[in-house]
Amino acid sequence: DILCSCAAGYKSNLQSNCLDRCSPGTYGHNCRNQCGKCMEKACNHIDGNCSNCQTNFDGKTCHDPILPIVKKAPKIENAEYRQITIKISLEYDGREKPMYYQIQYKVSYSRRF
C-alpha cells in the first residue's frame, strides 16, 4: 500500500489527486485547521493568514483576541464581610471600547492567633 499526502492547502478525492484547494474556512495539511476571525471570512488556504482581521482580533491568522487594557488599576474603596466597593477608571489604551466587563477576585483568609 502506498500512502500519499497532499501539500498544505490542498485536499484529494478520487478524481482530483491533490488539485482541490481547501474549502473556505479551512487551511493547512489535509485542511484540518480552521481559519481565524478574518474580515473576508476565508483565510489563505495554505498557511491560514488573513489580509484583515475582524474587530478585536489580531495576528497573521486572526486567532489572537485583542483585550482592552485599562490605564489605571482598580482601587478598593471599602471592604466589609460580604461586600466590597471598588472604583474603576474606564479609560482604555485606544483600542475599541469593550462590550462587557468582567471582574475577577480571589478570596483569601488570614488567621489571627
PDB file of C-alpha atoms in Angstrom:
ATOM      1  CA  ASP A   1       0.000   0.000   0.000  1.00  0.00           C
ATOM      2  CA  ILE A   2       1.225   3.475  -0.856  1.00  0.00           C
ATOM      3  CA  LEU A   3       0.096   6.355   1.318  1.00  0.00           C
ATOM      4  CA  CYS A   4       0.087   9.811  -0.203  1.00  0.00           C
ATOM      5  CA  SER A   5      -0.325  13.180   1.395  1.00  0.00           C
ATOM      6  CA  CYS A   6      -1.287  16.423  -0.286  1.00  0.00           C
ATOM      7  CA  ALA A   7       0.681  19.627   0.143  1.00  0.00           C
ATOM      8  CA  ALA A   8      -0.603  22.082   2.709  1.00  0.00           C
ATOM      9  CA  GLY A   9      -3.695  23.862   1.436  1.00  0.00           C
ATOM     10  CA  TYR A  10      -4.855  21.072  -0.848  1.00  0.00           C
ATOM     11  CA  LYS A  11      -7.044  18.031  -0.497  1.00  0.00           C
ATOM     12  CA  SER A  12      -7.616  14.953  -2.568  1.00  0.00           C
ATOM     13  CA  ASN A  13     -10.607  12.972  -3.652  1.00  0.00           C
ATOM     14  CA  LEU A  14     -10.809  10.081  -6.075  1.00  0.00           C
ATOM     15  CA  GLN A  15     -10.676  12.311  -9.164  1.00  0.00           C
ATOM     16  CA  SER A  16      -8.521  15.316  -8.189  1.00  0.00           C
ATOM     17  CA  ASN A  17      -5.152  13.947  -6.980  1.00  0.00           C
ATOM     18  CA  CYS A  18      -4.499  16.886  -4.610  1.00  0.00           C
ATOM     19  CA  LEU A  19      -5.633  19.567  -7.053  1.00  0.00           C
ATOM     20  CA  ASP A  20      -8.549  20.817  -4.934  1.00  0.00           C
ATOM     21  CA  ARG A  21      -7.883  23.719  -2.575  1.00  0.00           C
ATOM     22  CA  CYS A  22      -9.111  23.505   0.989  1.00  0.00           C
ATOM     23  CA  SER A  23     -12.737  24.547   1.433  1.00  0.00           C
ATOM     24  CA  PRO A  24     -13.269  28.179   2.503  1.00  0.00           C
ATOM     25  CA  GLY A  25     -12.725  28.488   6.244  1.00  0.00           C
ATOM     26  CA  THR A  26     -10.075  25.755   6.417  1.00  0.00           C
ATOM     27  CA  TYR A  27      -6.345  25.570   5.652  1.00  0.00           C
ATOM     28  CA  GLY A  28      -3.142  23.588   6.102  1.00  0.00           C
ATOM     29  CA  HIS A  29      -2.261  19.896   5.759  1.00  0.00           C
ATOM     30  CA  ASN A  30      -5.355  17.860   4.999  1.00  0.00           C
ATOM     31  CA  CYS A  31      -7.323  21.097   5.535  1.00  0.00           C
ATOM     32  CA  ARG A  32      -7.556  20.288   9.268  1.00  0.00           C
ATOM     33  CA  ASN A  33      -7.175  23.844  10.596  1.00  0.00           C
ATOM     34  CA  GLN A  34      -9.994  26.359  10.962  1.00  0.00           C
ATOM     35  CA  CYS A  35      -9.472  29.944   9.830  1.00  0.00           C
ATOM     36  CA  GLY A  36      -9.396  32.649  12.494  1.00  0.00           C
ATOM     37  CA  LYS A  37     -11.593  35.743  12.603  1.00  0.00           C
ATOM     38  CA  CYS A  38     -10.682  37.021   9.133  1.00  0.00           C
ATOM     39  CA  MET A  39     -12.565  40.030   7.798  1.00  0.00           C
ATOM     40  CA  GLU A  40     -13.164  38.260   4.493  1.00  0.00           C
ATOM     41  CA  LYS A  41     -14.320  35.048   6.255  1.00  0.00           C
ATOM     42  CA  ALA A  42     -11.777  32.933   4.338  1.00  0.00           C
ATOM     43  CA  CYS A  43      -8.068  32.752   5.020  1.00  0.00           C
ATOM     44  CA  ASN A  44      -5.129  31.693   2.855  1.00  0.00           C
ATOM     45  CA  HIS A  45      -5.689  28.002   2.097  1.00  0.00           C
ATOM     46  CA  ILE A  46      -2.016  27.143   2.720  1.00  0.00           C
ATOM     47  CA  ASP A  47      -0.941  28.981   5.903  1.00  0.00           C
ATOM     48  CA  GLY A  48      -4.170  30.438   7.321  1.00  0.00           C
ATOM     49  CA  ASN A  49      -3.020  34.061   7.019  1.00  0.00           C
ATOM     50  CA  CYS A  50      -5.650  36.785   6.678  1.00  0.00           C
ATOM     51  CA  SER A  51      -5.328  40.156   4.989  1.00  0.00           C
ATOM     52  CA  ASN A  52      -7.502  41.850   7.660  1.00  0.00           C
ATOM     53  CA  CYS A  53      -8.918  40.696  10.987  1.00  0.00           C
ATOM     54  CA  GLN A  54     -12.379  41.267  12.387  1.00  0.00           C
ATOM     55  CA  THR A  55     -12.684  43.775  15.216  1.00  0.00           C
ATOM     56  CA  ASN A  56     -10.882  42.724  18.423  1.00  0.00           C
ATOM     57  CA  PHE A  57      -8.690  40.060  16.756  1.00  0.00           C
ATOM     58  CA  ASP A  58      -5.049  40.264  15.685  1.00  0.00           C
ATOM     59  CA  GLY A  59      -2.146  38.200  14.386  1.00  0.00           C
ATOM     60  CA  LYS A  60      -1.368  36.756  10.970  1.00  0.00           C
ATOM     61  CA  THR A  61      -4.151  34.184  11.305  1.00  0.00           C
ATOM     62  CA  CYS A  62      -6.534  36.398  13.348  1.00  0.00           C
ATOM     63  CA  HIS A  63      -6.715  33.866  16.179  1.00  0.00           C
ATOM     64  CA  ASP A  64      -5.381  36.278  18.840  1.00  0.00           C
ATOM     65  CA  PRO A  65      -8.041  38.246  20.723  1.00  0.00           C
ATOM     66  CA  ILE A  66      -7.249  41.885  21.497  1.00  0.00           C
ATOM     67  CA  LEU A  67      -8.327  42.657  25.015  1.00  0.00           C
ATOM     68  CA  PRO A  68      -8.739  46.266  26.090  1.00  0.00           C
ATOM     69  CA  ILE A  69      -6.387  47.380  28.828  1.00  0.00           C
ATOM     70  CA  VAL A  70      -7.481  49.859  31.474  1.00  0.00           C
ATOM     71  CA  LYS A  71      -4.943  52.615  32.129  1.00  0.00           C
ATOM     72  CA  LYS A  72      -5.344  52.618  35.923  1.00  0.00           C
ATOM     73  CA  ALA A  73      -5.698  49.682  38.281  1.00  0.00           C
ATOM     74  CA  PRO A  74      -8.990  49.349  40.204  1.00  0.00           C
ATOM     75  CA  LYS A  75      -8.974  50.867  43.695  1.00  0.00           C
ATOM     76  CA  ILE A  76     -10.675  49.291  46.712  1.00  0.00           C
ATOM     77  CA  GLU A  77     -12.801  51.926  48.420  1.00  0.00           C
ATOM     78  CA  ASN A  78     -14.479  49.767  51.044  1.00  0.00           C
ATOM     79  CA  ALA A  79     -14.286  46.104  52.039  1.00  0.00           C
ATOM     80  CA  GLU A  80     -16.671  44.502  54.502  1.00  0.00           C
ATOM     81  CA  TYR A  81     -17.697  40.972  55.392  1.00  0.00           C
ATOM     82  CA  ARG A  82     -19.891  40.274  52.328  1.00  0.00           C
ATOM     83  CA  GLN A  83     -19.449  43.416  50.279  1.00  0.00           C
ATOM     84  CA  ILE A  84     -16.671  45.236  48.528  1.00  0.00           C
ATOM     85  CA  THR A  85     -16.742  48.573  46.752  1.00  0.00           C
ATOM     86  CA  ILE A  86     -14.173  49.251  44.064  1.00  0.00           C
ATOM     87  CA  LYS A  87     -13.585  52.236  41.843  1.00  0.00           C
ATOM     88  CA  ILE A  88     -12.597  51.606  38.235  1.00  0.00           C
ATOM     89  CA  SER A  89     -11.430  54.239  35.793  1.00  0.00           C
ATOM     90  CA  LEU A  90     -12.704  53.129  32.399  1.00  0.00           C
ATOM     91  CA  GLU A  91     -10.014  54.793  30.322  1.00  0.00           C
ATOM     92  CA  TYR A  92      -8.575  52.495  27.681  1.00  0.00           C
ATOM     93  CA  ASP A  93      -5.399  52.295  25.648  1.00  0.00           C
ATOM     94  CA  GLY A  94      -7.029  53.379  22.390  1.00  0.00           C
ATOM     95  CA  ARG A  95      -8.497  50.036  21.415  1.00  0.00           C
ATOM     96  CA  GLU A  96     -12.188  49.621  20.784  1.00  0.00           C
ATOM     97  CA  LYS A  97     -14.429  50.009  23.833  1.00  0.00           C
ATOM     98  CA  PRO A  98     -15.366  46.596  25.282  1.00  0.00           C
ATOM     99  CA  MET A  99     -18.890  45.276  25.039  1.00  0.00           C
ATOM    100  CA  TYR A 100     -18.896  43.936  28.625  1.00  0.00           C
ATOM    101  CA  TYR A 101     -16.710  43.905  31.718  1.00  0.00           C
ATOM    102  CA  GLN A 102     -15.577  41.005  33.841  1.00  0.00           C
ATOM    103  CA  ILE A 103     -14.219  41.411  37.333  1.00  0.00           C
ATOM    104  CA  GLN A 104     -12.397  38.523  38.934  1.00  0.00           C
ATOM    105  CA  TYR A 105     -11.478  38.345  42.559  1.00  0.00           C
ATOM    106  CA  LYS A 106      -9.837  35.938  44.929  1.00  0.00           C
ATOM    107  CA  VAL A 107     -10.998  35.388  48.459  1.00  0.00           C
ATOM    108  CA  SER A 108      -8.240  34.810  50.954  1.00  0.00           C
ATOM    109  CA  TYR A 109      -8.476  34.344  54.668  1.00  0.00           C
ATOM    110  CA  SER A 110      -5.933  35.204  57.286  1.00  0.00           C
ATOM    111  CA  ARG A 111      -5.915  33.594  60.706  1.00  0.00           C
ATOM    112  CA  ARG A 112      -5.089  35.635  63.705  1.00  0.00           C
ATOM    113  CA  PHE A 113      -3.677  33.819  66.702  1.00  0.00           C
TER     114      PHE A 113
END
